[in-house]
XYZ file of C-alpha atoms in Angstrom:
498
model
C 15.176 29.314 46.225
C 17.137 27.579 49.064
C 21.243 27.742 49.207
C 21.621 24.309 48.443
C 18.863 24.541 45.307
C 20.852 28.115 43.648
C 24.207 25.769 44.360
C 22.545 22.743 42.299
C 21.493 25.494 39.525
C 25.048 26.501 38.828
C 25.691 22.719 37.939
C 25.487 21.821 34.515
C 23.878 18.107 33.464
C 25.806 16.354 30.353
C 24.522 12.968 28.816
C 25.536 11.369 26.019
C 24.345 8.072 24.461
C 25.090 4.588 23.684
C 21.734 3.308 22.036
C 21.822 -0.273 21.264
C 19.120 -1.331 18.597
C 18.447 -5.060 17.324
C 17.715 -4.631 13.761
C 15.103 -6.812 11.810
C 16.882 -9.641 10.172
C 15.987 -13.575 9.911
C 19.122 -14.624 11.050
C 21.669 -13.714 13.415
C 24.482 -11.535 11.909
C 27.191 -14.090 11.926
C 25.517 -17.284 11.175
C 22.199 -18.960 9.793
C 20.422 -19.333 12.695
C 16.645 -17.818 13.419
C 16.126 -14.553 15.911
C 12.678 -15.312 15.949
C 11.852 -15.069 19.637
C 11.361 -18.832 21.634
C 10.782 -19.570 25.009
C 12.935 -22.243 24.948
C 16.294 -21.708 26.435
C 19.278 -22.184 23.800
C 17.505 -23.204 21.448
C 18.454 -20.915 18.532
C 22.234 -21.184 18.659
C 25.048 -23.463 16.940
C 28.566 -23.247 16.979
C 29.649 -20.268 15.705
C 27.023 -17.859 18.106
C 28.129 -20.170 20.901
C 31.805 -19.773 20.163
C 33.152 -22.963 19.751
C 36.385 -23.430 18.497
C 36.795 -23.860 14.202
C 33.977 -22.212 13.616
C 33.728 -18.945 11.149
C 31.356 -15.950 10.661
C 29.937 -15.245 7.541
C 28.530 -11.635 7.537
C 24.450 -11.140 6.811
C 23.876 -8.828 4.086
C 20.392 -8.024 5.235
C 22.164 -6.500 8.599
C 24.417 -4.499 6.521
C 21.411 -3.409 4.141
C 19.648 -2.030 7.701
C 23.081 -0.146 8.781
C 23.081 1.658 5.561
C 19.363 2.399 5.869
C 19.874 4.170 9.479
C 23.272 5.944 7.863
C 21.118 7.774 5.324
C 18.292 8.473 7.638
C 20.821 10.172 10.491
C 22.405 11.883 7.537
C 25.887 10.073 8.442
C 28.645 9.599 6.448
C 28.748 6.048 4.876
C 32.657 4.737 3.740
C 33.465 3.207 1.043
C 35.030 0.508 3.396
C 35.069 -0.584 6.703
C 36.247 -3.196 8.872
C 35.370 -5.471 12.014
C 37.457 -5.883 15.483
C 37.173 -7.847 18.135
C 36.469 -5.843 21.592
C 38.092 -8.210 24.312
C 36.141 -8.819 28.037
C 35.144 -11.581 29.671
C 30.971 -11.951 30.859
C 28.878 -15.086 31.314
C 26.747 -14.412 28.134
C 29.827 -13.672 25.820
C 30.811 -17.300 24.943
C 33.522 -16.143 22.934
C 35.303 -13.721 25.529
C 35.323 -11.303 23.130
C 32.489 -9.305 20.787
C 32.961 -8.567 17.138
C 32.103 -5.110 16.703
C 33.235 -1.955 14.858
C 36.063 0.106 16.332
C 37.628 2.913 14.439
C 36.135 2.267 11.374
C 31.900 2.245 12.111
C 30.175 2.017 9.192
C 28.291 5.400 10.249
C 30.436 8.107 11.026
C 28.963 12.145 11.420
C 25.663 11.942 11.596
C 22.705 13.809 13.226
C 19.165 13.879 14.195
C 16.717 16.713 14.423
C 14.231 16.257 17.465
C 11.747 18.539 19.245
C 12.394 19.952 22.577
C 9.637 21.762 24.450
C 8.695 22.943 21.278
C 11.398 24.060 19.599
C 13.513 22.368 17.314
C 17.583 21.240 18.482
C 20.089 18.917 16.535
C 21.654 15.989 18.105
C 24.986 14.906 17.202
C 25.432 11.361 16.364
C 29.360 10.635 16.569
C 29.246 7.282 15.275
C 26.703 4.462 14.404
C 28.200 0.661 14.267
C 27.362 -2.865 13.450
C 28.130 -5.570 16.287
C 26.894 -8.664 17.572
C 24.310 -9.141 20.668
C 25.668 -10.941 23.602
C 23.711 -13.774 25.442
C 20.911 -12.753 28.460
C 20.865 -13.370 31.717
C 18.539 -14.184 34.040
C 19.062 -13.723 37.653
C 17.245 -16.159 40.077
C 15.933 -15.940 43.813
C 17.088 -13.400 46.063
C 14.619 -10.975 44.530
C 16.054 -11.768 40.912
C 18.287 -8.464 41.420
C 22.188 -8.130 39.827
C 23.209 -7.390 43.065
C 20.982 -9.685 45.402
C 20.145 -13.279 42.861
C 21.344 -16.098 44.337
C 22.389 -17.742 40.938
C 22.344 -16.448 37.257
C 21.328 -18.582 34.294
C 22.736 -17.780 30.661
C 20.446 -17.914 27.518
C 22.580 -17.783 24.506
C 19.219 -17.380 21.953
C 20.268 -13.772 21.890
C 23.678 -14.111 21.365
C 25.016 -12.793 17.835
C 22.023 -10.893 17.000
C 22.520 -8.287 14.838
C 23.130 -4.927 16.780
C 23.501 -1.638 15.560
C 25.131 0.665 18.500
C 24.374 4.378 17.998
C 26.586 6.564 19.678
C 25.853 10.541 20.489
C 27.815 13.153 21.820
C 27.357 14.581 24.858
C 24.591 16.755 23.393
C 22.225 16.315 26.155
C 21.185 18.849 29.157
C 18.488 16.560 30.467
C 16.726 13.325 31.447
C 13.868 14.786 29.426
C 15.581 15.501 25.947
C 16.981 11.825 26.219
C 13.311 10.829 26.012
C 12.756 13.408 23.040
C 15.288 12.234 21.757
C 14.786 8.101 21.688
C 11.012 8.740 21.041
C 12.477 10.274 17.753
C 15.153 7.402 16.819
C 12.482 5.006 17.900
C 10.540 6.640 15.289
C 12.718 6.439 12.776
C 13.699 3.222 12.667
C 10.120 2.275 12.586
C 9.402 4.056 9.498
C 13.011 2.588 7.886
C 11.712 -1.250 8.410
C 14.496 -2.479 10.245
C 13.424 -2.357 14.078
C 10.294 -4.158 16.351
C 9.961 -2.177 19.314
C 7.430 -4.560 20.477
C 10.333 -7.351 20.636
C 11.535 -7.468 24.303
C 14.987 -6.155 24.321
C 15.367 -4.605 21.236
C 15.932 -1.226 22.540
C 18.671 -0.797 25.422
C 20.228 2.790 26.031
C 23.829 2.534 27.990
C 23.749 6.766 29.100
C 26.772 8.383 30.315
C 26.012 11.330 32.801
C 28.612 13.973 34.201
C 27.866 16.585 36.323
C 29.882 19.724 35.781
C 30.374 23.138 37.410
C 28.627 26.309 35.336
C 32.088 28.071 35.392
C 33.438 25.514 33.824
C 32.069 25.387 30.582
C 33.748 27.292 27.520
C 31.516 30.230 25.490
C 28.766 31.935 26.829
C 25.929 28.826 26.284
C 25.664 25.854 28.884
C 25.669 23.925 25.145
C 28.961 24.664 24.579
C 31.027 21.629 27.260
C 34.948 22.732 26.690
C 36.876 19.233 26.132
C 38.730 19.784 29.110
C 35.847 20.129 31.244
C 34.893 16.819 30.250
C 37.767 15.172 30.695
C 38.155 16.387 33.888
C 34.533 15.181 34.928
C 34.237 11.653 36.492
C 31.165 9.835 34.393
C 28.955 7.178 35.567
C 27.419 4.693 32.698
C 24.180 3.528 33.754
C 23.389 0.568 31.983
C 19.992 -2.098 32.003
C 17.892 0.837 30.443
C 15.306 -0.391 28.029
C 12.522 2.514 27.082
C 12.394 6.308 26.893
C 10.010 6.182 30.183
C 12.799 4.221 31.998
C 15.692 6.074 30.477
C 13.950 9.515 31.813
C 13.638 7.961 35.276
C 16.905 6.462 35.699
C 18.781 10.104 34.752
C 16.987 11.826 36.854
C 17.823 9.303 39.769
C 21.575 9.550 38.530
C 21.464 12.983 38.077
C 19.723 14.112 41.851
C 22.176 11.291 43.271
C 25.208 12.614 41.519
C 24.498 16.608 42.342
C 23.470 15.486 46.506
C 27.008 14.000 46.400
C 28.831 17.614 45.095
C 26.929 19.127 47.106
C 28.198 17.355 50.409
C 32.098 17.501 49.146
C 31.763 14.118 48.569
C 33.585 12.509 45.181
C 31.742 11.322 42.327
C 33.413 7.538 41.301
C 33.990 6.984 37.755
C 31.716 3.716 37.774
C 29.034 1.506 35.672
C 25.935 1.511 37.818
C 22.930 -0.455 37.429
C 19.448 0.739 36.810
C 16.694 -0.907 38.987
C 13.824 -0.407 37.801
C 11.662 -1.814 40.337
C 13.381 -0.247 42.994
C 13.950 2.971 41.182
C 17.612 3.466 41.431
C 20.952 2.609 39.909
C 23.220 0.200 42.030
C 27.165 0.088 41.640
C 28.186 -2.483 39.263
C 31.832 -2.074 38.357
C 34.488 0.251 38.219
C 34.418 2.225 34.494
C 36.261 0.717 31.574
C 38.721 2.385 29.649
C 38.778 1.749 25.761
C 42.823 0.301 26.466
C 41.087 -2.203 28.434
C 38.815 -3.948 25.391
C 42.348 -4.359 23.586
C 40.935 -3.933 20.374
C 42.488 -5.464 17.252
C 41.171 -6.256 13.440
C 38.599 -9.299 13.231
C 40.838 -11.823 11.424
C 37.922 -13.660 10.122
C 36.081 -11.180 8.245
C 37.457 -9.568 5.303
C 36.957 -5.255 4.843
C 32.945 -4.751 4.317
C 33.095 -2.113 0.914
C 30.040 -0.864 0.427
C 30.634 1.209 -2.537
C 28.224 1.018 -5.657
C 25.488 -0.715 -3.584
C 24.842 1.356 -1.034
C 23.286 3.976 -3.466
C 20.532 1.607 -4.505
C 19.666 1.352 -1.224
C 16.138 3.374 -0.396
C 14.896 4.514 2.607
C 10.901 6.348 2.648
C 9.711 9.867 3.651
C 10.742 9.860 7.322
C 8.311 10.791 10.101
C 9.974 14.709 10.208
C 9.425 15.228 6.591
C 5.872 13.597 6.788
C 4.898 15.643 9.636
C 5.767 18.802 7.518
C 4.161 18.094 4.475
C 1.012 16.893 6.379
C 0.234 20.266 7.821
C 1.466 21.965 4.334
C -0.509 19.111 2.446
C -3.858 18.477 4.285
C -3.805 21.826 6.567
C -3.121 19.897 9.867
C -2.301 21.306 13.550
C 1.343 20.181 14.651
C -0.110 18.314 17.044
C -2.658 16.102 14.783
C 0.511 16.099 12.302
C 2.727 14.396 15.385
C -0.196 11.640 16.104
C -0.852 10.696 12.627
C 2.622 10.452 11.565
C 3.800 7.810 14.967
C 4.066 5.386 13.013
C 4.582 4.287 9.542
C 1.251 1.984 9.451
C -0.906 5.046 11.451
C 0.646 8.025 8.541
C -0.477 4.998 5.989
C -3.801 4.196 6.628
C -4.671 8.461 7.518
C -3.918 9.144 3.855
C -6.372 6.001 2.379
C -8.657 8.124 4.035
C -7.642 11.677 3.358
C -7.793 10.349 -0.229
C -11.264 9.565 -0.251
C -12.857 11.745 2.745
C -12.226 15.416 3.557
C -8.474 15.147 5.327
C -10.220 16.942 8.643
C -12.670 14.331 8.952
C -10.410 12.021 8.710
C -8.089 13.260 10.886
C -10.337 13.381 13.783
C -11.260 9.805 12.686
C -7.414 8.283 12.782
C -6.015 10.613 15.299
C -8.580 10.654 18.213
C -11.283 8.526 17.552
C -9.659 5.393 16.159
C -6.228 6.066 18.330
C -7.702 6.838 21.474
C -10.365 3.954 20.970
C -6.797 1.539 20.662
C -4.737 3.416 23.505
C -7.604 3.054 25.654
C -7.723 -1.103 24.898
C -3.634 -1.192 25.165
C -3.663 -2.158 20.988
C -1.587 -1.039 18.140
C -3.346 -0.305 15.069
C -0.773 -3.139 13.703
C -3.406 -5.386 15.659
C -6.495 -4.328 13.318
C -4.335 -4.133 10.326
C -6.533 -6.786 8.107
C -9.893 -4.795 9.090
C -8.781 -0.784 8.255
C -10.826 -1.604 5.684
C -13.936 -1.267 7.911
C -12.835 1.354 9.714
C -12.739 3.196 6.500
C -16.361 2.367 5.695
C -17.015 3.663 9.351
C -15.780 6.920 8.134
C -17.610 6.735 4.543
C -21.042 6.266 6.827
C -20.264 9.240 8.780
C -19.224 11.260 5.620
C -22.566 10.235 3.758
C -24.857 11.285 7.116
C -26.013 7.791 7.253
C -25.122 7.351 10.899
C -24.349 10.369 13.783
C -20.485 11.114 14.564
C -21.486 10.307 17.621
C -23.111 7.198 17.621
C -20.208 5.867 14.884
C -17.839 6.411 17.939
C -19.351 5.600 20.796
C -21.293 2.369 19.715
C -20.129 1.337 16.201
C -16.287 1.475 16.881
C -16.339 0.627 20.267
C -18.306 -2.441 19.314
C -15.955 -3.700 16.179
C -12.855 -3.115 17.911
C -14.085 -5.318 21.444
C -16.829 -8.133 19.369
C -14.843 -7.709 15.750
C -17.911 -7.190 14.329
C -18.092 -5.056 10.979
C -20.010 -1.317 11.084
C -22.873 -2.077 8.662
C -23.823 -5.331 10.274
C -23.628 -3.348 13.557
C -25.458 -0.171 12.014
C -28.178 -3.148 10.805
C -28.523 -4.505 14.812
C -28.743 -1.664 16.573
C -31.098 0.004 14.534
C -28.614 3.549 14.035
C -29.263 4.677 10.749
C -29.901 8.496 10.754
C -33.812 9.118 11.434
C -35.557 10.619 9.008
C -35.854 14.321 8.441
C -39.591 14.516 9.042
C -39.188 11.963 12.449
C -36.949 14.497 13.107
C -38.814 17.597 13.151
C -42.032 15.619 14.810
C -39.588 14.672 17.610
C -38.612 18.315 18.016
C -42.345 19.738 17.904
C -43.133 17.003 20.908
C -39.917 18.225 22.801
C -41.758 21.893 22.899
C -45.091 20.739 23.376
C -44.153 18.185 26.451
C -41.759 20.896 27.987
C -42.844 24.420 28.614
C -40.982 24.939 31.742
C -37.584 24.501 29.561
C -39.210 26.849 26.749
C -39.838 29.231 29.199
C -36.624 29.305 30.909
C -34.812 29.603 27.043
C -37.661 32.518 26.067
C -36.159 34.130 29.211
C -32.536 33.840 28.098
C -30.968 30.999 29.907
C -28.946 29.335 26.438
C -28.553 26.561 28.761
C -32.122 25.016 28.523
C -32.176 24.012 24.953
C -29.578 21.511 25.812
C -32.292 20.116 27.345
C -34.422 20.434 25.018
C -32.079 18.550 22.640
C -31.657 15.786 25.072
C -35.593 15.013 24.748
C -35.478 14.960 21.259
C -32.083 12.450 21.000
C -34.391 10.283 23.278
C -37.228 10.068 21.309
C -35.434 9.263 18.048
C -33.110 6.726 19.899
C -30.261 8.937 19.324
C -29.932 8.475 15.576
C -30.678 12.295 14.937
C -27.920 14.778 14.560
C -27.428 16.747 17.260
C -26.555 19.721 15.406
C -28.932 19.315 13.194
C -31.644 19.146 16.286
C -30.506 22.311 17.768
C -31.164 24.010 14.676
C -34.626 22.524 14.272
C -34.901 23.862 17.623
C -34.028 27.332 17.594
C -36.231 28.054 14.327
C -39.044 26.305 16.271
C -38.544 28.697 18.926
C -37.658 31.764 17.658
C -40.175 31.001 14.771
């Protein structure tokens, strides 16, 4: 270890996060108009999202609905009432000059998730979780379209007044890599509650904060354990423009090297917003860091108290993808791991028990899990993209279950071939000519394979394993690969040891 690498080791990395999710409404949280995505600039606006003088927000129950669905899944404390502010600053997609938001009365307060960390299990602390309004986007223009670099910026207000739900944690992370853990989790979640598209560009952004502080600074014996005065004594730089757990991971550990170089060479760390660039790689100075005095917060005058009370118990949310994970390796005997692919997402944990239901749960975890999965990852698809033909996929399975086609050839021909020609499996089964060969066919095939290749049955007689592979390979050729191969390495070793 080098002087300056033992130096960097007795600094200690703290994150927290500000994760900004759109949630899954019709309309925009304020007024009636769509948030189905357009390509058309400003299309989707009026005058309240645009700010215009007069106008009046009416709150959207459905966004409220989805803020109490995320307040029981993070285990957060839900109040009987809250209320809305108005969080004053002036930017070119905030037509208003100010945001209406949540301040000191969030409508999720206390909550926590559970997430998986190299293996073992940690608890996240999730201070606060709030409802708000999207600003506007922004879309930088020559120059190499970078913040720092465009020569002009155009506005698109479609986005503006969005519903938002800003998720705040404490500074419970040691590393760009729990981050990811950690938003692959919430991602999850959300999923699984109904009230998020991750495949909707911008409907995840993560605003992290990221301190660097000395080891022998930190109160109690655990690097866990940040003493509030440590903290406070810590400049902080908010990186902002981070929109996936791949990018989040990258941009901390840019921040976090860049941060620790500039400690290490007595030079000051500026309490700053930077910018991350992802095509360059790196975060860029913005602005100098906000204080919460300078939002000048005050009570939305326009929106009476939201109460809650009475209807948020009716409110339901599903088995979420922890508790399904666990009850899928109780339930159906799974590995952790097979448990953590089928359980991804709501639609993939749906469709694996239809099948566990009718086929032995193995099979049909190897099925859903790697064949079917990998076949999708492999062609950049979601299983949402097959959705209407599961169906077939399931009679893919019931083929291979009743040994009228070969595991190998349902993978490698059948699925492969309804997933890129959307073809069904018995019409393909029918074409290609792949039901199983008869048993007899079999066993003929296998006697030929001895007779036509004594070198082979020699070399296995004289205890090389290896050559019945071979063996087996002349006998998949003559019955066009239809046979089991199991099954012909059986036939085999009788015949030979016979």
């Amino acid at each position: 270890m080098t002087a300056q690498t033992a130096q960097q080791a007795d600094l200690v990395t703290v994150i927290g996060l500000e994760v900004h999710v759109q949630l899954e409404t019709d309309t925009k949280i304020f007024c009636g108009c769509s948030t189905e995505p357009t390509d058309e600039p400003n299309e989707h606006v009026c005058p309240v999202c645009l700010g215009l003088p007069g106008a009046l927000p009416v709150l959207n129950e459905g966004a409220v609905e989805a803020a109490v669905k995320i307040g029981k899944a993070i285990d957060a404390d839900i109040p009987e009432e809250t209320r809305f502010h108005r969080k004053n600053y002036y930017y070119p997609d905030l037509p208003k000059n100010f945001q209406i938001t949540q301040y000191d009365e969030p409508i999720c307060q206390d909550g926590d998730l559970e997430i998986s960390v190299e293996g073992e299990r940690r608890t996240v602390t999730i201070e606060r979780a709030h409802l708000e309004e999207d600003p506007g986007s922004l879309q930088h223009v020559g120059g190499g379209g970078g913040i720092d670099s465009a020569e002009y910026t155009l506005v698109d207000y479609n986005r503006a007044g969005t519903p938002l739900m800003e998720i705040v944690t404490a500074p419970d992370f040691r590393s760009p890599s729990e981050v990811r853990a950690f938003l692959a989790e919430l991602e999850e979640v959300l999923e699984y509650l109904g009230v998020f598209d991750a495949e909707r560009d911008g409907s995840l952004r993560i605003d992290a904060n990221l301190s660097i502080i000395p080891a022998e600074e930190i109160d109690g014996e655990s690097t866990d354990e940040i003493g509030a005065e440590a903290l406070a004594a810590a400049n902080r730089t908010e990186v902002k423009n981070i929109s996936s757990h791949k990018g989040a991971e990258k941009a901390l550990a840019y921040e976090e090297t860049r941060q620790k170089n500039a400690i290490q060479r007595g030079r000051a760390v500026e309490q700053e917003t930077r910018h991350w660039d992802e095509s360059r790689g790196i975060t860029v100075s913005m602005r100098s860091k906000e204080e919460e005095k300078d939002y000048r917060y005050f009570e939305e005058a326009d929106l009476p108290p939201l109460r809650v009370s009475g209807w948020k118990e009716e409110i339901a949310i599903p088995e979420l993808p922890s508790a399904r994970r666990e009850r899928f390796q109780e339930e159906y005997g799974l590995s952790e791991e097979a448990a953590s692919k089928l359980t991804s997402t709501k639609q993939v944990a749906d469709f694996y028990e239809n099948v566990a239901s009718e086929f032995d749960p193995d099979l049909a975890a190897t099925w859903v899990a790697d064949n079917l999965l990998g076949e999708l990852n492999y062609r950049d698809m979601e299983i949402t993209e097959i959705e209407g033909r599961l169906d077939e996929v399931t009679r893919l399975v019931e083929l291979v279950a009743e040994d009228e086609i070969t595991a190998k050839n349902a993978r490698e021909t059948v699925l492969r071939s309804m997933l890129d020609d959307g073809t069904g499996p018995d019409e393909i089964v029918d074409e290609e000519d792949l039901g199983k060969t008869d048993e007899s066919e079999v066993q003929q095939a296998v006697e030929e394979a001895i007779d036509e290749n004594p070198d082979a049955v020699s070399d296995y007689e004289s205890g090389d394993d290896g050559a019945i592979n071979f063996l087996v390979g002349q006998v998949m050729q003559k019955t066009g690969g239809s046979a089991d191969p199991g099954d012909v390495n059986q036939l085999l070793q009788t015949e030979l040891e016979g």
